[in-house]
PDB file of C-alpha atoms in Angstrom:
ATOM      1  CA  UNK A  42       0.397   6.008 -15.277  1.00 48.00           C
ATOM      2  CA  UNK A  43       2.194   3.141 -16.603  1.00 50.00           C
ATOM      3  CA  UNK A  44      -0.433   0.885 -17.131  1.00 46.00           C
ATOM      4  CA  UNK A  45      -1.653  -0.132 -21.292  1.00 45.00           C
ATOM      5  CA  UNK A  46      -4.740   1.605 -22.030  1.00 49.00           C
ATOM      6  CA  UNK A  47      -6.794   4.198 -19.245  1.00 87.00           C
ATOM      7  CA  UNK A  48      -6.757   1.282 -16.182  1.00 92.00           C
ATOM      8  CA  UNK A  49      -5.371   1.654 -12.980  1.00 96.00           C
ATOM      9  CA  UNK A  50      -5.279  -0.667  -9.379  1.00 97.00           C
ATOM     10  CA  UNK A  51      -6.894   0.747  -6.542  1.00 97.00           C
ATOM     11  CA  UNK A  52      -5.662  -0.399  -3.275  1.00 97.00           C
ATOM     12  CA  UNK A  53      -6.205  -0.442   0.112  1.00 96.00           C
ATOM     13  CA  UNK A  54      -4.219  -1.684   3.942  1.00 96.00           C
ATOM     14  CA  UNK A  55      -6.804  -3.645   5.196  1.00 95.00           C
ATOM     15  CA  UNK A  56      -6.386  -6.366   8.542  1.00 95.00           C
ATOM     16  CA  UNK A  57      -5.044  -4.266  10.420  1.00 94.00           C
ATOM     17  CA  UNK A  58      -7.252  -5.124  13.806  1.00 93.00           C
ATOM     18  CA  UNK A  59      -6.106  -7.898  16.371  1.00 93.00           C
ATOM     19  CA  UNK A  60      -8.119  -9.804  18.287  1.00 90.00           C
ATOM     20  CA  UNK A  61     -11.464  -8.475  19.222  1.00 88.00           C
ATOM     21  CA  UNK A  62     -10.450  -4.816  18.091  1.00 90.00           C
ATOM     22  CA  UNK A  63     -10.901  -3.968  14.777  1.00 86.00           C
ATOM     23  CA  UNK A  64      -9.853  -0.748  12.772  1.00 86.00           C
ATOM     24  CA  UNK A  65     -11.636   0.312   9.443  1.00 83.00           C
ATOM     25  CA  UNK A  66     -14.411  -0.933   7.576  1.00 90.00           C
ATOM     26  CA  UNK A  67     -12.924  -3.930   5.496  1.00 93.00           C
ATOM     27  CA  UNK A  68     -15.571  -5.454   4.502  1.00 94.00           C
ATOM     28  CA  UNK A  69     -17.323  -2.084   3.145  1.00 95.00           C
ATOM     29  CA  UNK A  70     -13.587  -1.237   1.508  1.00 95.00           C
ATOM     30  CA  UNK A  71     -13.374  -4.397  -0.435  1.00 97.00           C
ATOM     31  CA  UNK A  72     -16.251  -4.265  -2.177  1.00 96.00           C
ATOM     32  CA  UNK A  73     -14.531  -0.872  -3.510  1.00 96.00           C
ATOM     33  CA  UNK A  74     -10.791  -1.213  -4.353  1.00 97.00           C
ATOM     34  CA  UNK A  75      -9.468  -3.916  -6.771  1.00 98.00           C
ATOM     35  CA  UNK A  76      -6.283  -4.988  -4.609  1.00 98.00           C
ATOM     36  CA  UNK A  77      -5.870  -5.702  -0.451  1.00 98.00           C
ATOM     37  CA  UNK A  78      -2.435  -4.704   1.128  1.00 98.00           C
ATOM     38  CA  UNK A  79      -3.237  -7.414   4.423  1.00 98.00           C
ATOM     39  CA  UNK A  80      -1.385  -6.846   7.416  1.00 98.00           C
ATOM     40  CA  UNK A  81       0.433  -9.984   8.562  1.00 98.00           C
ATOM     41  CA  UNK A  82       0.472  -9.598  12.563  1.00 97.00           C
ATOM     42  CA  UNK A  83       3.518  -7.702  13.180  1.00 97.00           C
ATOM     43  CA  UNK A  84       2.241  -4.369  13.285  1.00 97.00           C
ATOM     44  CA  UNK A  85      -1.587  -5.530  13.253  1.00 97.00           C
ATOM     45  CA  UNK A  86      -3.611  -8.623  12.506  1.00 97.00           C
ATOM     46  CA  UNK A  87      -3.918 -12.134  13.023  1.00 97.00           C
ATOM     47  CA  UNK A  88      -4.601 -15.655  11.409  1.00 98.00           C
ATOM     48  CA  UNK A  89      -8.238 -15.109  11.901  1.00 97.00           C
ATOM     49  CA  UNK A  90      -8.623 -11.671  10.603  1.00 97.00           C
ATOM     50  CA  UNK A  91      -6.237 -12.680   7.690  1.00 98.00           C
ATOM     51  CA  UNK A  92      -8.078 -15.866   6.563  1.00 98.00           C
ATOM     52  CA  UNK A  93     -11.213 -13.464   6.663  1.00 97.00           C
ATOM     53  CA  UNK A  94     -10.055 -10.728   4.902  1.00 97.00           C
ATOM     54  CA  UNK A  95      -8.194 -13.019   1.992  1.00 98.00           C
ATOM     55  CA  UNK A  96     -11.411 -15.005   1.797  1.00 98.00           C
ATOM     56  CA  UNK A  97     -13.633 -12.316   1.194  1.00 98.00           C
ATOM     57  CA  UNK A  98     -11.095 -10.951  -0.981  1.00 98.00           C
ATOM     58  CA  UNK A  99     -11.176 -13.664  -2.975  1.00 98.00           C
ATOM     59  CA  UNK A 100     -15.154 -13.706  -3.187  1.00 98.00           C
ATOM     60  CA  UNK A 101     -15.531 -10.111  -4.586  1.00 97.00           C
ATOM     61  CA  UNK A 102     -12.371 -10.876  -7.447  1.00 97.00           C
ATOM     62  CA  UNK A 103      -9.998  -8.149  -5.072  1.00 98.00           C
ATOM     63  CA  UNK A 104      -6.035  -9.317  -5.724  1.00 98.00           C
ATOM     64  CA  UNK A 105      -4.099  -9.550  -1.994  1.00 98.00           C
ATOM     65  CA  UNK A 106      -0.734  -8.939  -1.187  1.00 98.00           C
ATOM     66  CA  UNK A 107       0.803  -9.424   2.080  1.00 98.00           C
ATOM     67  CA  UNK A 108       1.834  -6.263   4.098  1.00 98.00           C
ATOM     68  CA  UNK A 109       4.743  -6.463   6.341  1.00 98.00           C
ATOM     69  CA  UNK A 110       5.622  -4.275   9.069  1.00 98.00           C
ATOM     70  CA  UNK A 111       7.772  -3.485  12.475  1.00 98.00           C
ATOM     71  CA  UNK A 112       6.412  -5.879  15.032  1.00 98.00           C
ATOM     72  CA  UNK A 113       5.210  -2.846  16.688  1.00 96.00           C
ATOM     73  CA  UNK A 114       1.514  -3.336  17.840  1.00 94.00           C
ATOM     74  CA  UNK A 115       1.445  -0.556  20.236  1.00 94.00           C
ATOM     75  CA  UNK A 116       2.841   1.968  17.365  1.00 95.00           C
ATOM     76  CA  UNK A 117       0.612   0.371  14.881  1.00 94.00           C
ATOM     77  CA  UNK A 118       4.279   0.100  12.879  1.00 95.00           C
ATOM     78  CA  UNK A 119       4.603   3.486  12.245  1.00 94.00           C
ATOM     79  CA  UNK A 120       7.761   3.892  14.666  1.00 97.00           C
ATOM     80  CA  UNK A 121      11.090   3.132  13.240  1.00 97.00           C
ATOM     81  CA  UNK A 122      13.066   0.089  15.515  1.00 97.00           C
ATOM     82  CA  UNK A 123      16.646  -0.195  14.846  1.00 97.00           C
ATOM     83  CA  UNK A 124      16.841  -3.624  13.374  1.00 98.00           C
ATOM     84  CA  UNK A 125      19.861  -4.658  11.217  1.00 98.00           C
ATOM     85  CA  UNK A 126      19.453  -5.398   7.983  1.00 98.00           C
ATOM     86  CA  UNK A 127      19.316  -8.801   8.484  1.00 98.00           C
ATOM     87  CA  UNK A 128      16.531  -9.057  11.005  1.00 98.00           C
ATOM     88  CA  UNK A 129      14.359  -7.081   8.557  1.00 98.00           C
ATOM     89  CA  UNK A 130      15.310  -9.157   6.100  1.00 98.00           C
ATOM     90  CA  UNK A 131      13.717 -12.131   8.393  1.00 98.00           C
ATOM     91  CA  UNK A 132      11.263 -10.334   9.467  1.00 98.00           C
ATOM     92  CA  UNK A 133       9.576  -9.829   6.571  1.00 98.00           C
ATOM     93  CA  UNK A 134      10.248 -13.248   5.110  1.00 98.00           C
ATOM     94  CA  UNK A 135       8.696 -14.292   7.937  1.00 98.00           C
ATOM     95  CA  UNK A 136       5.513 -12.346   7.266  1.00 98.00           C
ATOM     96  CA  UNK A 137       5.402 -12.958   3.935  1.00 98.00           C
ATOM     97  CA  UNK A 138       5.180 -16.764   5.125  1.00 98.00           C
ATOM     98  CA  UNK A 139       2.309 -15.982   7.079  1.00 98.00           C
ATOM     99  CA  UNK A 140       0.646 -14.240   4.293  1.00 98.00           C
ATOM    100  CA  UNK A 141       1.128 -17.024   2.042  1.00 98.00           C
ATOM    101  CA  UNK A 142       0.044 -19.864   3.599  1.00 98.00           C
ATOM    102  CA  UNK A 143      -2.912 -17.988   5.021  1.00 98.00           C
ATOM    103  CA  UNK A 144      -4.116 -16.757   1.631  1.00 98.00           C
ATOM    104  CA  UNK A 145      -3.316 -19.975   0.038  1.00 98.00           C
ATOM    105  CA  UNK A 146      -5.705 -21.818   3.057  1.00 98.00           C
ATOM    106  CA  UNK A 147      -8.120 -18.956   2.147  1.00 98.00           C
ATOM    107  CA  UNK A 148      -7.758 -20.027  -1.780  1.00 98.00           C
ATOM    108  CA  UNK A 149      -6.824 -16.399  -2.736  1.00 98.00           C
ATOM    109  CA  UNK A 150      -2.741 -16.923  -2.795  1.00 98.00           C
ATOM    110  CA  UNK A 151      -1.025 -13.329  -2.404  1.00 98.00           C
ATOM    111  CA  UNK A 152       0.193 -12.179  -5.405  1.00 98.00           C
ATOM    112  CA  UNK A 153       2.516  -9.025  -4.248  1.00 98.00           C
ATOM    113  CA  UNK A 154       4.513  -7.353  -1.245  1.00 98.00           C
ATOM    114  CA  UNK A 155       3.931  -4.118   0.036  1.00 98.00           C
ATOM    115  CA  UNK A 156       5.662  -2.702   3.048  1.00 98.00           C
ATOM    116  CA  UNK A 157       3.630  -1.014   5.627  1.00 97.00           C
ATOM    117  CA  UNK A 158       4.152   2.224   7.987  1.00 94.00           C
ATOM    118  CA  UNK A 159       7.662   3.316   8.968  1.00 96.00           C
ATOM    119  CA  UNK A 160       9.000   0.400   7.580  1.00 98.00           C
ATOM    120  CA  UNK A 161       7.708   1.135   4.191  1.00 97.00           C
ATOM    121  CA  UNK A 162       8.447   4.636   4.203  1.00 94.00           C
ATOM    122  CA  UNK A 163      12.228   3.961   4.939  1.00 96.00           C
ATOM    123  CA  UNK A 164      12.344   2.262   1.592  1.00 96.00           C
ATOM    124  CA  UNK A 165      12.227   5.806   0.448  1.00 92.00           C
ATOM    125  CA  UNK A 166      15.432   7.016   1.464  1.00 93.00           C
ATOM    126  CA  UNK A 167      17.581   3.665   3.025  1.00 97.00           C
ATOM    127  CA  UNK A 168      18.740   1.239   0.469  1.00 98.00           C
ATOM    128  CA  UNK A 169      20.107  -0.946   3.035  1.00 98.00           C
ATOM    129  CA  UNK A 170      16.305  -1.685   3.734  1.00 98.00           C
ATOM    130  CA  UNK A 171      14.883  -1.288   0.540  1.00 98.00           C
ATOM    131  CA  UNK A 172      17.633  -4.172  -0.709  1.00 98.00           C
ATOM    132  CA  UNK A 173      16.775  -6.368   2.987  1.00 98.00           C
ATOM    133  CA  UNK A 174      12.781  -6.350   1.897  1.00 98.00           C
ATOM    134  CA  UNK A 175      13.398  -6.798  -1.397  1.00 98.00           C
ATOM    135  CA  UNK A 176      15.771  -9.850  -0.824  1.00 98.00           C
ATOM    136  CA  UNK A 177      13.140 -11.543   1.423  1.00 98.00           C
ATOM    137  CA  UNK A 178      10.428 -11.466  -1.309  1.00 98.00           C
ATOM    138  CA  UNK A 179      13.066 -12.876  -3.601  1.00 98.00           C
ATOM    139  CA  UNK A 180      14.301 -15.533  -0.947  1.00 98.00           C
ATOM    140  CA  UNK A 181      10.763 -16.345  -0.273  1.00 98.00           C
ATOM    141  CA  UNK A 182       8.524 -16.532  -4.170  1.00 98.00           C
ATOM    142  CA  UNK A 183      10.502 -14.402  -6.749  1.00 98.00           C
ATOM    143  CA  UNK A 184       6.999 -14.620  -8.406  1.00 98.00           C
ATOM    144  CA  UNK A 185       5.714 -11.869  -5.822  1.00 98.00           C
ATOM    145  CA  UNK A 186       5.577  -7.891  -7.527  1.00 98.00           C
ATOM    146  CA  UNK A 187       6.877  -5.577  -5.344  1.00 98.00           C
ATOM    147  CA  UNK A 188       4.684  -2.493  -4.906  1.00 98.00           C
ATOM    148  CA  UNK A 189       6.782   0.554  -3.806  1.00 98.00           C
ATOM    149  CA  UNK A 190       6.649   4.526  -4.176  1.00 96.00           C
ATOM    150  CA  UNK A 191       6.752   5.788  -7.639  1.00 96.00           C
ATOM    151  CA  UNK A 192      10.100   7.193  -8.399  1.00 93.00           C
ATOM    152  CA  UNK A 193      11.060   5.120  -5.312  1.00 94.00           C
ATOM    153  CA  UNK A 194      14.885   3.985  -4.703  1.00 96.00           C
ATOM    154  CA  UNK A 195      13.757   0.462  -4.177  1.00 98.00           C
ATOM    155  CA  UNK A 196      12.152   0.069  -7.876  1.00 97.00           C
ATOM    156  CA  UNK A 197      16.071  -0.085  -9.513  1.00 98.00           C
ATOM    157  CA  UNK A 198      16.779  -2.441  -6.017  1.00 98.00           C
ATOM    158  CA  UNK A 199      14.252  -4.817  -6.921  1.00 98.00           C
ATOM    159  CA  UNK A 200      14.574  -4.958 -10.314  1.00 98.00           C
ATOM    160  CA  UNK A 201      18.373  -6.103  -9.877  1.00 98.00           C
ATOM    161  CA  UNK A 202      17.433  -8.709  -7.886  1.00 98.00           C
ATOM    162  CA  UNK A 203      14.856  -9.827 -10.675  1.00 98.00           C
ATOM    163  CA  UNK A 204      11.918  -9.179  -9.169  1.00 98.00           C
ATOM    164  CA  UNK A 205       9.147  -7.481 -10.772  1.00 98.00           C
ATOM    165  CA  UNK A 206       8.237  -4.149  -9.749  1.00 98.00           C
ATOM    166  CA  UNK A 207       4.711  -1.478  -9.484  1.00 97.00           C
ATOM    167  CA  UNK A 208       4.948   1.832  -8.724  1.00 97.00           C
ATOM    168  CA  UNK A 209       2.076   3.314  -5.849  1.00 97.00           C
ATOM    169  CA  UNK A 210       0.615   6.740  -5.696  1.00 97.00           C
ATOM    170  CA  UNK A 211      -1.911   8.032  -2.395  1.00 95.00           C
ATOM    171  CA  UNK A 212      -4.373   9.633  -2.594  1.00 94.00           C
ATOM    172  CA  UNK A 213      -5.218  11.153   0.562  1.00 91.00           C
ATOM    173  CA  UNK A 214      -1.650  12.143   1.331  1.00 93.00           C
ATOM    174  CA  UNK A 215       0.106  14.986   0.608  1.00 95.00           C
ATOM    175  CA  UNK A 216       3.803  15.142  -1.011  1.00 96.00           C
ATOM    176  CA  UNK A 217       6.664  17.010  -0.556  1.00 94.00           C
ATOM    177  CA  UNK A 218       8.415  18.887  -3.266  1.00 94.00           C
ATOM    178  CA  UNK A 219      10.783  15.997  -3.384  1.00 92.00           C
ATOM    179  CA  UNK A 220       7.973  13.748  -3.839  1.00 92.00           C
ATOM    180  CA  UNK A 221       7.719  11.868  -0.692  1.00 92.00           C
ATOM    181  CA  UNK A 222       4.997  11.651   1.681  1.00 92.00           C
ATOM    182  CA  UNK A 223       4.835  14.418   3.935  1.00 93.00           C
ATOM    183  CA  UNK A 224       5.103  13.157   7.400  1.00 89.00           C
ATOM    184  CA  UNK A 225       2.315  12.435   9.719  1.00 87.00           C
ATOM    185  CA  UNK A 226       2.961  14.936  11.746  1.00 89.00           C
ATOM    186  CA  UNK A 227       3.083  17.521   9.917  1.00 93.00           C
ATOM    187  CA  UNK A 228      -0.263  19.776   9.223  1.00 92.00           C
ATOM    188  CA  UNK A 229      -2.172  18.781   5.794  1.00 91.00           C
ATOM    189  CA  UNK A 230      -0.533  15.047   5.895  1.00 93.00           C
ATOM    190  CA  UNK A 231      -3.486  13.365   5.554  1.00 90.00           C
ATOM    191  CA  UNK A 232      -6.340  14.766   2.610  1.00 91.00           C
ATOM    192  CA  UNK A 233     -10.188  14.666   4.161  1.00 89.00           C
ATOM    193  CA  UNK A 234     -11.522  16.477   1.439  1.00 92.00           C
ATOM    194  CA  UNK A 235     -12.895  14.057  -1.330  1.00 92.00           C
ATOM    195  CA  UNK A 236     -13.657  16.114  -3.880  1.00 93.00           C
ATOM    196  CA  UNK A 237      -9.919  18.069  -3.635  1.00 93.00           C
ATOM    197  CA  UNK A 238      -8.304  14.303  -3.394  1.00 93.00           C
ATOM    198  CA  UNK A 239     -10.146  13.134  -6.637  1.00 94.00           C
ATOM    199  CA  UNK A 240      -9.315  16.227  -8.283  1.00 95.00           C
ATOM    200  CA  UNK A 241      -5.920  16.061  -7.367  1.00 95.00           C
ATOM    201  CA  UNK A 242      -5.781  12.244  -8.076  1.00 95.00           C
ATOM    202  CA  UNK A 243      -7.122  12.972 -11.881  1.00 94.00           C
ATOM    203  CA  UNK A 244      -4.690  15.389 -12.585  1.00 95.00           C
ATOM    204  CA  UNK A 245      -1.889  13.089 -11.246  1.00 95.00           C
ATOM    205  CA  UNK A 246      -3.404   9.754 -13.697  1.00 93.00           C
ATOM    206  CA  UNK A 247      -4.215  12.134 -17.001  1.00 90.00           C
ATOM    207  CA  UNK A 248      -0.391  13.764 -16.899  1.00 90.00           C
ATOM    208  CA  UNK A 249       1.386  10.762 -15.590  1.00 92.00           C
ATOM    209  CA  UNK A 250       3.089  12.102 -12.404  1.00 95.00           C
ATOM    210  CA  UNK A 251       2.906  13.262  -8.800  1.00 96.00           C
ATOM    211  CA  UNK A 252       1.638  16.919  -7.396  1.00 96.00           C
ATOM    212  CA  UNK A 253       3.184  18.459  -4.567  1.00 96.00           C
ATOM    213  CA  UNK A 254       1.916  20.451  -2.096  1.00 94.00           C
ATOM    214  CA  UNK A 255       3.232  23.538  -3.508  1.00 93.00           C
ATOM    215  CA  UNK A 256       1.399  22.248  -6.881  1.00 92.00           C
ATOM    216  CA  UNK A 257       4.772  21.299  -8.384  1.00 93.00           C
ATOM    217  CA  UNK A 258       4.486  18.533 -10.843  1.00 94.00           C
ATOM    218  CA  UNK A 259       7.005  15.636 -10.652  1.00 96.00           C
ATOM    219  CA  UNK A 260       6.862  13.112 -13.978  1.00 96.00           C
ATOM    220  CA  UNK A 261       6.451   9.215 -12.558  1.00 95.00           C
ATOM    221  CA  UNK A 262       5.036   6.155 -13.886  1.00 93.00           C
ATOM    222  CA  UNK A 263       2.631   4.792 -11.179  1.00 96.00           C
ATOM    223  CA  UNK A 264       0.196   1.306 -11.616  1.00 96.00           C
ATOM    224  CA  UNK A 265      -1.564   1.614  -8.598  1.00 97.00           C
ATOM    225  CA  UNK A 266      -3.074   3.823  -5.972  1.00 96.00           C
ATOM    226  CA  UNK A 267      -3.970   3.647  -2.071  1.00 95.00           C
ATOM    227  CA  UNK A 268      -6.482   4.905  -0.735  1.00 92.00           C
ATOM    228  CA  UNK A 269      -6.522   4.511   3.534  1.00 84.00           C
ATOM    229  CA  UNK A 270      -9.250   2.387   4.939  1.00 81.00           C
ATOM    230  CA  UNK A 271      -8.712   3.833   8.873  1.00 75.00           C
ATOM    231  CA  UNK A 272      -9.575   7.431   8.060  1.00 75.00           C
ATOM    232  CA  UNK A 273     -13.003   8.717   9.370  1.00 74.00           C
ATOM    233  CA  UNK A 274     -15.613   8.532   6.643  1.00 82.00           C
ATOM    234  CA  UNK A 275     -12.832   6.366   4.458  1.00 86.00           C
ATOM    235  CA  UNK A 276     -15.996   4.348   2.781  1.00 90.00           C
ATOM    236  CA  UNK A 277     -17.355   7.175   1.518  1.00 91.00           C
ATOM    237  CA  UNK A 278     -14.189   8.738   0.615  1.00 90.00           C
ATOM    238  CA  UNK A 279     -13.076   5.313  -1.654  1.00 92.00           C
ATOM    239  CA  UNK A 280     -16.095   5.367  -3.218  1.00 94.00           C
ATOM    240  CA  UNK A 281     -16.223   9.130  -4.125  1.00 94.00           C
ATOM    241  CA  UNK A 282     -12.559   8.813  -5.381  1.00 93.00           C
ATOM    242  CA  UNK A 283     -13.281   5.350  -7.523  1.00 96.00           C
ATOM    243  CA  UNK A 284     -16.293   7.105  -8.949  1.00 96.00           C
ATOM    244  CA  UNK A 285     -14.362  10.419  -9.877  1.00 95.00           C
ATOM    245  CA  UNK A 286     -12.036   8.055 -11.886  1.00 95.00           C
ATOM    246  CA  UNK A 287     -14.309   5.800 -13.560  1.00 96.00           C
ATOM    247  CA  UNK A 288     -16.628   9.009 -15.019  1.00 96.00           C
ATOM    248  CA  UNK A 289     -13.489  10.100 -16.177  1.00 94.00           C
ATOM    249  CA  UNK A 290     -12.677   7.141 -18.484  1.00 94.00           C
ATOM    250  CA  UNK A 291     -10.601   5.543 -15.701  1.00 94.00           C
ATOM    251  CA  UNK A 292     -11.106   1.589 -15.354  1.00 95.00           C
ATOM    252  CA  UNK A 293     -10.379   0.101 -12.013  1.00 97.00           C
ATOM    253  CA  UNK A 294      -8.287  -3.228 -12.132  1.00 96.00           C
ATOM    254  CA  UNK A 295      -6.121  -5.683  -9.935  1.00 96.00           C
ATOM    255  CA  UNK A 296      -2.564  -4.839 -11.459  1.00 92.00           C
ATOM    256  CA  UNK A 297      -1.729  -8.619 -10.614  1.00 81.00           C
ATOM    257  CA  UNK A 298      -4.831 -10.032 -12.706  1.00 61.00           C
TER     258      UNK A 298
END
């Protein structure tokens, strides 16, 4: 990991209900992880849910970032719509805005961006859209750190533009040999087994890189990790995983603090 000393950031995608539906324990997942990815009402959420979440947030000393997505509530933003460049561009400013003032009402200002669903994960192979998300965090507070994947195309986009950058790891997904998430779809996707994801996770923060799912090692620099609050029995699973790190000499801390 690229953070001084044994510390890492543990985060979690947290707002993501709308309305009188909610998804995941938040409340429960706060009072475990050290930084909240919020959604911003595109792909879930809304300016009550938000306020909420920021404000408890901001109670338990958890950072916030705002955490954009395809206006695609039905899909939960995890289907790709063919926007230009542009329109994402405005799109996220646009949720970024939301986040902001929001968090700032809350007193708990956001203090990164971190895409969410398919529109994250095409940062991973489009630089069209990893340069149209990072200009809108640029356009909007150059102050914001951009969170992306860890030997991510977007980190050398970002930094161009001046922005500064942090490198996320998951740990209850499952990589492929060229280091990206394994898709959704695809059998083993998703880790349910604590105890395998913490061991798995430890091995990744002591050597400083990312395991495959053929157990292929891949060297990367990483200052933060996600952990999914809408899994069943995620709770239990954050707190099993923040445990495994911190008997092993790992400190958990907000990378924006």
């Amino acid at each position: 990991m690229s953070n001084s000393g044994n510390t890492i950031d543990l985060n979690s995608d947290m707002g993501e209900g709308y309305g009188s539906w909610t998804r995941g324990d938040d409340i429960a997942i706060l009072d475990v992880v050290s930084s909240a990815n919020v959604a911003c009402g595109m792909h879930a959420g809304d300016p009550e849910i938000m306020a909420n979440i920021f404000a408890e947030a901001g109670k338990r000393g958890v950072a916030v970032g705002a955490h954009p997505g395809f206006p695609d509530l039905w899909g939960f933003g995890r289907r790709i719509i063919p926007f230009s460049h542009g329109e994402i561009e405005r799109l996220v400013a646009y949720q970024i805005g939301a986040a902001m003032a929001l968090s700032t009402y809350a007193n708990n200002p956001i203090t990164y961006v971190k895409a969410h669903g398919a529109l994250g994960n095409l940062t991973q192979t489009d630089h069209g859209v990893a340069r149209a998300i990072a200009k809108a965090i640029k356009a909007v507070d150059p102050s914001l750190v951009c969170v992306t994947f860890a030997n991510g195309i977007m980190i050398p986009i970002a930094q161009e533009l001046g922005l500064t950058t942090k490198s996320e790891v998951f740990v209850d997904r499952a990589y492929t040999e060229e280091g990206h998430l394994v898709n959704r779809k695809e059998p083993g996707a998703v880790l349910h087994d604590a105890q395998q994801a913490a061991d798995r996770m430890l091995r990744m923060v002591k050597q400083g890189g990312i395991e495959t799912v053929s157990g292929k090692f891949l060297p990367a620099s990483f200052d933060t990790i996600c952990v999914h609050s809408d899994t069943p029995g995620a709770v239990d699973f954050a707190r099993f995983v923040r445990k495994a790190l911190e008997s092993n000499g790992v400190a958990i801390r907000p990378f924006t603090h």
